[in-house]
mmCIF file of C-alpha atoms in Angstrom:
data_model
loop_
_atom_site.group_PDB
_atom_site.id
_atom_site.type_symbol
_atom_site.label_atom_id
_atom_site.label_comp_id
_atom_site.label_asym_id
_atom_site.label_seq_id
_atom_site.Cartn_x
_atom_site.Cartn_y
_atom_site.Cartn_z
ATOM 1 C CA UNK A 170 11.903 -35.244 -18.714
ATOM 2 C CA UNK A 171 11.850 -34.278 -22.118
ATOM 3 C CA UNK A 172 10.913 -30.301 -22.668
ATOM 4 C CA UNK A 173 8.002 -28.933 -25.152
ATOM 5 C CA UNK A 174 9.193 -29.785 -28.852
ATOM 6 C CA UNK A 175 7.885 -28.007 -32.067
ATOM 7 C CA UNK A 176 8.015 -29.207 -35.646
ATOM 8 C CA UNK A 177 9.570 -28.172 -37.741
ATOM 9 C CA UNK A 178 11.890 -25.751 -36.571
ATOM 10 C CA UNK A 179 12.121 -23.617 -39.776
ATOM 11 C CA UNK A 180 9.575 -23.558 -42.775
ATOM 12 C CA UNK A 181 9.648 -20.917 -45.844
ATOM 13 C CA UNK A 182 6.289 -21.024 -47.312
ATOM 14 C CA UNK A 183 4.689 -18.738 -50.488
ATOM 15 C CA UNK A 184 1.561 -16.431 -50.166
ATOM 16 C CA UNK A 185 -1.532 -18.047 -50.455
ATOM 17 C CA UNK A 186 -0.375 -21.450 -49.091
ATOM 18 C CA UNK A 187 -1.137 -23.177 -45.984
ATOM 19 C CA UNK A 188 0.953 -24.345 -43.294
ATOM 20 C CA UNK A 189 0.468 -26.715 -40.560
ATOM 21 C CA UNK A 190 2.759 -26.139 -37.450
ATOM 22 C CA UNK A 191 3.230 -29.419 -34.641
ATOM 23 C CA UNK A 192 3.525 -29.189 -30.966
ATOM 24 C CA UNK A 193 4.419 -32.069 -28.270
ATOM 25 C CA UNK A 194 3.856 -30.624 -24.946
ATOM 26 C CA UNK A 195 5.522 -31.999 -22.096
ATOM 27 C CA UNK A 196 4.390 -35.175 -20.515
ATOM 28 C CA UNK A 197 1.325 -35.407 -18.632
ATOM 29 C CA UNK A 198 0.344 -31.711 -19.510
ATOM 30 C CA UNK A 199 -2.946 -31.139 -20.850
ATOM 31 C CA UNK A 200 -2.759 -27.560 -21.894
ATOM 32 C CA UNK A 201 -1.349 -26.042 -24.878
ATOM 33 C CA UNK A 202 -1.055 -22.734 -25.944
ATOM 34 C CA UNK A 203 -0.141 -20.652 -29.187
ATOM 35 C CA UNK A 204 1.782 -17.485 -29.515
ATOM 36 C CA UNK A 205 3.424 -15.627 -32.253
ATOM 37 C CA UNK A 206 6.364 -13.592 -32.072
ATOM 38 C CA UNK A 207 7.800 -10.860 -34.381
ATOM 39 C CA UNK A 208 9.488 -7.991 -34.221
ATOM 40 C CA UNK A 209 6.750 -5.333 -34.742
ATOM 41 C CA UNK A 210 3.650 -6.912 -32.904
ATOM 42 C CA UNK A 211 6.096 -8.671 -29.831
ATOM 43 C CA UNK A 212 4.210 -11.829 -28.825
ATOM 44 C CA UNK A 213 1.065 -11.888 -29.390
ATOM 45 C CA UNK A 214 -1.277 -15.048 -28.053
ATOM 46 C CA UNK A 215 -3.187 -17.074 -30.213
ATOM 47 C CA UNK A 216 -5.145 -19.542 -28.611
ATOM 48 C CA UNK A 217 -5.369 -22.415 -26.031
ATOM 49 C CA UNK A 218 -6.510 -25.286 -25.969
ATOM 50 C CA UNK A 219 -6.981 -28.180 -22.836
ATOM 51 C CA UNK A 220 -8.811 -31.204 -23.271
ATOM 52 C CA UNK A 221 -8.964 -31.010 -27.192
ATOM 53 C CA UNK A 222 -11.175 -28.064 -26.477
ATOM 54 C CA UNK A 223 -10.325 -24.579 -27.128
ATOM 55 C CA UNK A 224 -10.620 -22.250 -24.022
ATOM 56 C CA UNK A 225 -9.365 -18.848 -25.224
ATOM 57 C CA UNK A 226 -8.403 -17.228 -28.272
ATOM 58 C CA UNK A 227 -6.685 -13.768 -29.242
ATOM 59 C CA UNK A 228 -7.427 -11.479 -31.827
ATOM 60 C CA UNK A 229 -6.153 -12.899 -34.465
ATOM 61 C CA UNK A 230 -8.196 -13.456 -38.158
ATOM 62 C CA UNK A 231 -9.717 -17.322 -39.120
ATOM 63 C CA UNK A 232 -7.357 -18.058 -40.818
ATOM 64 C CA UNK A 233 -5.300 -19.412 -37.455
ATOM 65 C CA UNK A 234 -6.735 -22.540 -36.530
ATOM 66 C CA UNK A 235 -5.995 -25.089 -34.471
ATOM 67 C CA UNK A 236 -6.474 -28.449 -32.780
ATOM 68 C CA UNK A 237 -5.644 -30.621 -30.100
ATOM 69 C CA UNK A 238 -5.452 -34.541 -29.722
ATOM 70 C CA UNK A 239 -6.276 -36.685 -27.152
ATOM 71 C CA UNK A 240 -2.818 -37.454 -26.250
ATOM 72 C CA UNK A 241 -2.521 -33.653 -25.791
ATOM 73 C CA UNK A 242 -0.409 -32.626 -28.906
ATOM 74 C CA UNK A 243 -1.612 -29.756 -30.693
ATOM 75 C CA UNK A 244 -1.346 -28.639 -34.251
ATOM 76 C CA UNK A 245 -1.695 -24.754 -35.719
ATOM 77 C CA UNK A 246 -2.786 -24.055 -38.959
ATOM 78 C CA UNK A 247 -2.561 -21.064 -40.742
ATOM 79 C CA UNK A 248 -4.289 -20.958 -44.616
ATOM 80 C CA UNK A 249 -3.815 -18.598 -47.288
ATOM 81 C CA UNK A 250 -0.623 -17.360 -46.016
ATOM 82 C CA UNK A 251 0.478 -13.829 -46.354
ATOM 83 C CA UNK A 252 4.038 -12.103 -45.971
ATOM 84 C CA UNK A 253 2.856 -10.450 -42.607
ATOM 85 C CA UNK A 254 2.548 -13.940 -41.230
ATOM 86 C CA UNK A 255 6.110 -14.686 -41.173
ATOM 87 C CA UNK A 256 7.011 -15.176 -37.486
ATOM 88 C CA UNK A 257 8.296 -17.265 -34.495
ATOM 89 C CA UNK A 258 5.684 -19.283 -33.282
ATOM 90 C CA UNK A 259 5.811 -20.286 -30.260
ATOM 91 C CA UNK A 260 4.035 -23.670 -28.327
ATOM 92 C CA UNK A 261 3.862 -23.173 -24.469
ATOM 93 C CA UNK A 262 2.309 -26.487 -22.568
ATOM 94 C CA UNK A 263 1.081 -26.263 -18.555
ATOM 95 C CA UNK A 264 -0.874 -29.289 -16.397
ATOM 96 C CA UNK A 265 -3.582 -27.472 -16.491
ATOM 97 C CA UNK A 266 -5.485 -24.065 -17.277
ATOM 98 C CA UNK A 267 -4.523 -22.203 -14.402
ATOM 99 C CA UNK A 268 -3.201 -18.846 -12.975
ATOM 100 C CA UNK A 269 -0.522 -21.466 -10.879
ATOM 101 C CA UNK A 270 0.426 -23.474 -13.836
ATOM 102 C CA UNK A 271 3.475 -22.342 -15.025
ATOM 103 C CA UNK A 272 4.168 -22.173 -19.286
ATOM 104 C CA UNK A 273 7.027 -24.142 -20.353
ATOM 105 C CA UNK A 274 7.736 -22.600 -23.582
ATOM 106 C CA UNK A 275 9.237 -24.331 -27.111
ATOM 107 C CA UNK A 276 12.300 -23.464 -28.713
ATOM 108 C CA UNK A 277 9.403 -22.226 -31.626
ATOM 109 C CA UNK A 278 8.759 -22.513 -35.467
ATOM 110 C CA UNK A 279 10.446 -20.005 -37.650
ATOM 111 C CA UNK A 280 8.013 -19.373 -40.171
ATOM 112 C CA UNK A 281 8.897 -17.348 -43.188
ATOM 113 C CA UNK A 282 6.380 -16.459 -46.144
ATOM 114 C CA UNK A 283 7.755 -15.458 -49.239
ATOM 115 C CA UNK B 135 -7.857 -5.108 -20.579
ATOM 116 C CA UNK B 136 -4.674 -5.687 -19.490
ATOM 117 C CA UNK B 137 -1.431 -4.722 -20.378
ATOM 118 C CA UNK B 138 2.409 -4.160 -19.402
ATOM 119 C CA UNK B 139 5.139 -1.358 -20.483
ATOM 120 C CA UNK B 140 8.553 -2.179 -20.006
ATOM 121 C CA UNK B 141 10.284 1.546 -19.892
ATOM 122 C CA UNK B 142 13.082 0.093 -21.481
ATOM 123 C CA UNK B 143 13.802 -1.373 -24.880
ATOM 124 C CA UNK B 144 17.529 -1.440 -24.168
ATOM 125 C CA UNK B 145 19.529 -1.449 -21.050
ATOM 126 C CA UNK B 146 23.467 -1.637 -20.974
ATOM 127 C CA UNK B 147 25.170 -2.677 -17.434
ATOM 128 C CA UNK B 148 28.873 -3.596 -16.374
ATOM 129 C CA UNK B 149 29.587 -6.997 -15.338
ATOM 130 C CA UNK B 150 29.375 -6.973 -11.410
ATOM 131 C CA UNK B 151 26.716 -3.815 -11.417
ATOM 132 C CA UNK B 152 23.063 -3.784 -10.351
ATOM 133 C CA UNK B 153 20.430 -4.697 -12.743
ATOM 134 C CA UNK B 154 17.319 -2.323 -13.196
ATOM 135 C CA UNK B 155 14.163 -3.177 -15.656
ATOM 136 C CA UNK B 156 10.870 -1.438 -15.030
ATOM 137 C CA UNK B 157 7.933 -2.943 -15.944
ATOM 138 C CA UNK B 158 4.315 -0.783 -15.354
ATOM 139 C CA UNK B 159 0.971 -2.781 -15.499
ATOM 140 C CA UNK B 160 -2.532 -2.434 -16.327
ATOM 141 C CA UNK B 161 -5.278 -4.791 -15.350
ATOM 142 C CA UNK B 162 -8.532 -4.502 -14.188
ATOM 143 C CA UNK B 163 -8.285 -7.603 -11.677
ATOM 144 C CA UNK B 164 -6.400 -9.020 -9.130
ATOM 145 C CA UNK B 165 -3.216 -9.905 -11.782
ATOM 146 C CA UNK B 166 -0.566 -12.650 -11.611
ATOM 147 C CA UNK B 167 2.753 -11.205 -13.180
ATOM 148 C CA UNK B 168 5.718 -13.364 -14.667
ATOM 149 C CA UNK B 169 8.861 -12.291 -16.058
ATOM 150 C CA UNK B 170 10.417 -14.519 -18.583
ATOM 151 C CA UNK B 171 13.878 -14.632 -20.196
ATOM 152 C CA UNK B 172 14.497 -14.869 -23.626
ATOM 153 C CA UNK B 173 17.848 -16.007 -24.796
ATOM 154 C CA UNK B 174 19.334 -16.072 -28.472
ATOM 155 C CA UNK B 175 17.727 -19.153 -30.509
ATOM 156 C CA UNK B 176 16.105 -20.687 -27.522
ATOM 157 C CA UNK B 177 12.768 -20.749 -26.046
ATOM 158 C CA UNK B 178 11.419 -18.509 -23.099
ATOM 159 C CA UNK B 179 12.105 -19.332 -19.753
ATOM 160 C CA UNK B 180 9.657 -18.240 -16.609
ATOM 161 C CA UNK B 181 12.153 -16.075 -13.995
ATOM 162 C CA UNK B 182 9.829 -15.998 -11.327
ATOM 163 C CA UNK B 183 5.698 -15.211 -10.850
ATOM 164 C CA UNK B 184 3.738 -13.140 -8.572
ATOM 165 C CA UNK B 185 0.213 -14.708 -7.631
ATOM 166 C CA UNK B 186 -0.558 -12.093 -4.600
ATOM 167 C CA UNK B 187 0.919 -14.567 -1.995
ATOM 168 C CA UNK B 188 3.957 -12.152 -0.862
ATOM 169 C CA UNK B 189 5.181 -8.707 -2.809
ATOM 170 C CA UNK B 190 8.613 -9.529 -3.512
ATOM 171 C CA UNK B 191 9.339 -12.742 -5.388
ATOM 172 C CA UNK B 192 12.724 -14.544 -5.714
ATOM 173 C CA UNK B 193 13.605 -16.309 -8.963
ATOM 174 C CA UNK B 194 16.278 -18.157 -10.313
ATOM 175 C CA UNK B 195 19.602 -17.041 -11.259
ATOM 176 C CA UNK B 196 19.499 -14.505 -8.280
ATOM 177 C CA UNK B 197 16.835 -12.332 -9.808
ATOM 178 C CA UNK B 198 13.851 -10.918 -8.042
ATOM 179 C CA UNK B 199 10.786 -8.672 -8.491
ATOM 180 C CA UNK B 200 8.681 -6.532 -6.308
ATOM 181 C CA UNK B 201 5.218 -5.802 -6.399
ATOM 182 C CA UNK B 202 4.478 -2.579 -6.062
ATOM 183 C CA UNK B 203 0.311 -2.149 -6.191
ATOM 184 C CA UNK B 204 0.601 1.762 -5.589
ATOM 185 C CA UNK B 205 2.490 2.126 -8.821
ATOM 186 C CA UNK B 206 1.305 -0.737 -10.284
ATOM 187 C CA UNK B 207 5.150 -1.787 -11.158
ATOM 188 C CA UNK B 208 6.794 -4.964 -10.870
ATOM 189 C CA UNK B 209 10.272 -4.213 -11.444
ATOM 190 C CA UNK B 210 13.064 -6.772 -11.703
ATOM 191 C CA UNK B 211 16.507 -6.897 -10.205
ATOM 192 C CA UNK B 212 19.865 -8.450 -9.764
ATOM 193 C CA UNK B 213 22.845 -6.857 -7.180
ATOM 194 C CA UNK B 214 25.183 -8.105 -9.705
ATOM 195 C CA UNK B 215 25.104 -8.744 -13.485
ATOM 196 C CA UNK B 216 26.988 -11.757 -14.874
ATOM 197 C CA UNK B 217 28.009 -11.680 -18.459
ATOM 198 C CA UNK B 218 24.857 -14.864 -18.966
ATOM 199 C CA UNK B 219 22.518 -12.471 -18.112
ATOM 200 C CA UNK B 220 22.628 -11.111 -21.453
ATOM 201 C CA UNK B 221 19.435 -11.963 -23.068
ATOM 202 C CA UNK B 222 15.653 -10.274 -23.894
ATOM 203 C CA UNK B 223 13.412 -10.213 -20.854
ATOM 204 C CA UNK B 224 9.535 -10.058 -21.152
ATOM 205 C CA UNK B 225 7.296 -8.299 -18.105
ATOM 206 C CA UNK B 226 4.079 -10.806 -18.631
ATOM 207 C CA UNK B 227 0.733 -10.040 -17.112
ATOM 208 C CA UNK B 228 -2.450 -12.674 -16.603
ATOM 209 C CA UNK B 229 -5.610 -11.700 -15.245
ATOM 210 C CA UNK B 230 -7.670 -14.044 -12.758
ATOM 211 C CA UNK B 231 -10.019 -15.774 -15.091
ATOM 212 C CA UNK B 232 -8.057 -15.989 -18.284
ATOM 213 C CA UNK B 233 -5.554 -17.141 -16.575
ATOM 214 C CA UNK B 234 -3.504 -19.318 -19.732
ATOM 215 C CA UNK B 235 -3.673 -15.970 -21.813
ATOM 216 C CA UNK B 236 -0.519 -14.061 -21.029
ATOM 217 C CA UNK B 237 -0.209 -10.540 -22.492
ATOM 218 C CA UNK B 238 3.547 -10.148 -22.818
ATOM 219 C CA UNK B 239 5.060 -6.552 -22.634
ATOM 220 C CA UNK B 240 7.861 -5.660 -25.744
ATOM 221 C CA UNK B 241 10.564 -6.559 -24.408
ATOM 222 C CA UNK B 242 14.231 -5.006 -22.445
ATOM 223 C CA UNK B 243 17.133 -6.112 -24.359
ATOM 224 C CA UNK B 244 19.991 -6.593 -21.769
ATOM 225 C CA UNK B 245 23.510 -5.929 -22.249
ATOM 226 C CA UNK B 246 26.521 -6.961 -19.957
ATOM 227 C CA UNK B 247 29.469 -5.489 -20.693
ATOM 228 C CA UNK B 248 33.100 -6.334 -19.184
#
């Protein structure tokens, strides 16, 4: 069974533009989550989403976005990037929205904004 | 809100010796506590999870926790280190209700040593 997969694995962006990370959870999960990783905040969650709905969200400015399809893949968007947002993001997938679902977690998007 | 403090940031051990790293919690429900395992360039990896069924939880790779509600700790362990072990571990906390947000602690860098 193929694991969570992210795309692309490394992206160097400029401030102001926008980026648009991919994730493909694993098969027959519905849930997707968000989190971003660096080394002064740790990892921080982002959002969720389950059902192409979103069903939490961190603190984190509008300028995260994000969506999911109906065959459960989720994209993150961030716009008018700035240098602070250069990070590992990391896509975690789960059946379901649940304290028993366990998070399989991606290998993650190394962003970096120049 | 809740949160988690790993006492740590860095702990050094001999190949063959115990493994100690303490994790505190805060949370104003009934939580469910994970520890996950990150390892150089690869994606996080759940040890083991406490959901209230029984206080001390078995992993994989011979690891195990203990929940300790009277000092609201959740310490992992390992009788003896092996030179794999080597790798970042996060002390996660989720409270009942939002259960898909994990708040992840900052992290205990472990080294094995020979």
């Amino acid at each position: 069974k193929a694991g969570v997969t992210q795309t692309p694995r490394y992206l160097i962006k400029t401030r102001g533009q926008q980026v648009t990370l991919s994730c493909s959870p694993i098969s027959g999960h519905r849930s997707v989550s968000w989190y971003q990783q660096t080394p002064g905040q740790g990892l921080q969650f982002l959002f969720e989403y389950f059902s192409e709905t979103q069903r939490n969200k961190g603190n984190f400015p509008g300028r995260f976005s994000g969506r999911q399809f109906s065959n459960s893949r989720s994209e993150m968007n961030v716009s008018t990037l700035e240098l602070g947002d250069s990070a590992l993001y990391l896509c975690a997938s789960s059946l379901a929205s649940g304290e028993l679902n366990e998070q399989f977690f991606g290998p993650g998007t190394r962003l970096t904004v120049l | 809100a809740q949160s988690v403090t790993q006492l740590d940031s860095h702990v050094s051990v001999s190949e063959g010796t115990p493994v100690l790293l303490r994790c505190n919690y805060s949370s104003s429900y009934s939580p469910s506590l994970f520890w996950y395992v990150q390892h150089p360039n690869k994606g996080l990896q759940l040890l083991l999870k406490y959901t209230s069924a029984a206080t001390l939880v078995k992993g994989i790779n011979g690891f195990e926790a203990e929940f300790k509600k009277s000092e609201t700790s959740f310490h992992l362990t390992k009788p003896s280190a092996h030179m794999s072990d080597a790798a970042e571990y996060f002390c996660v906390v989720s409270d009942t209700g939002t259960a898909s947000k994990l708040t992840f602690g900052t992290g205990t860098r472990l080294q094995v040593t020979l």
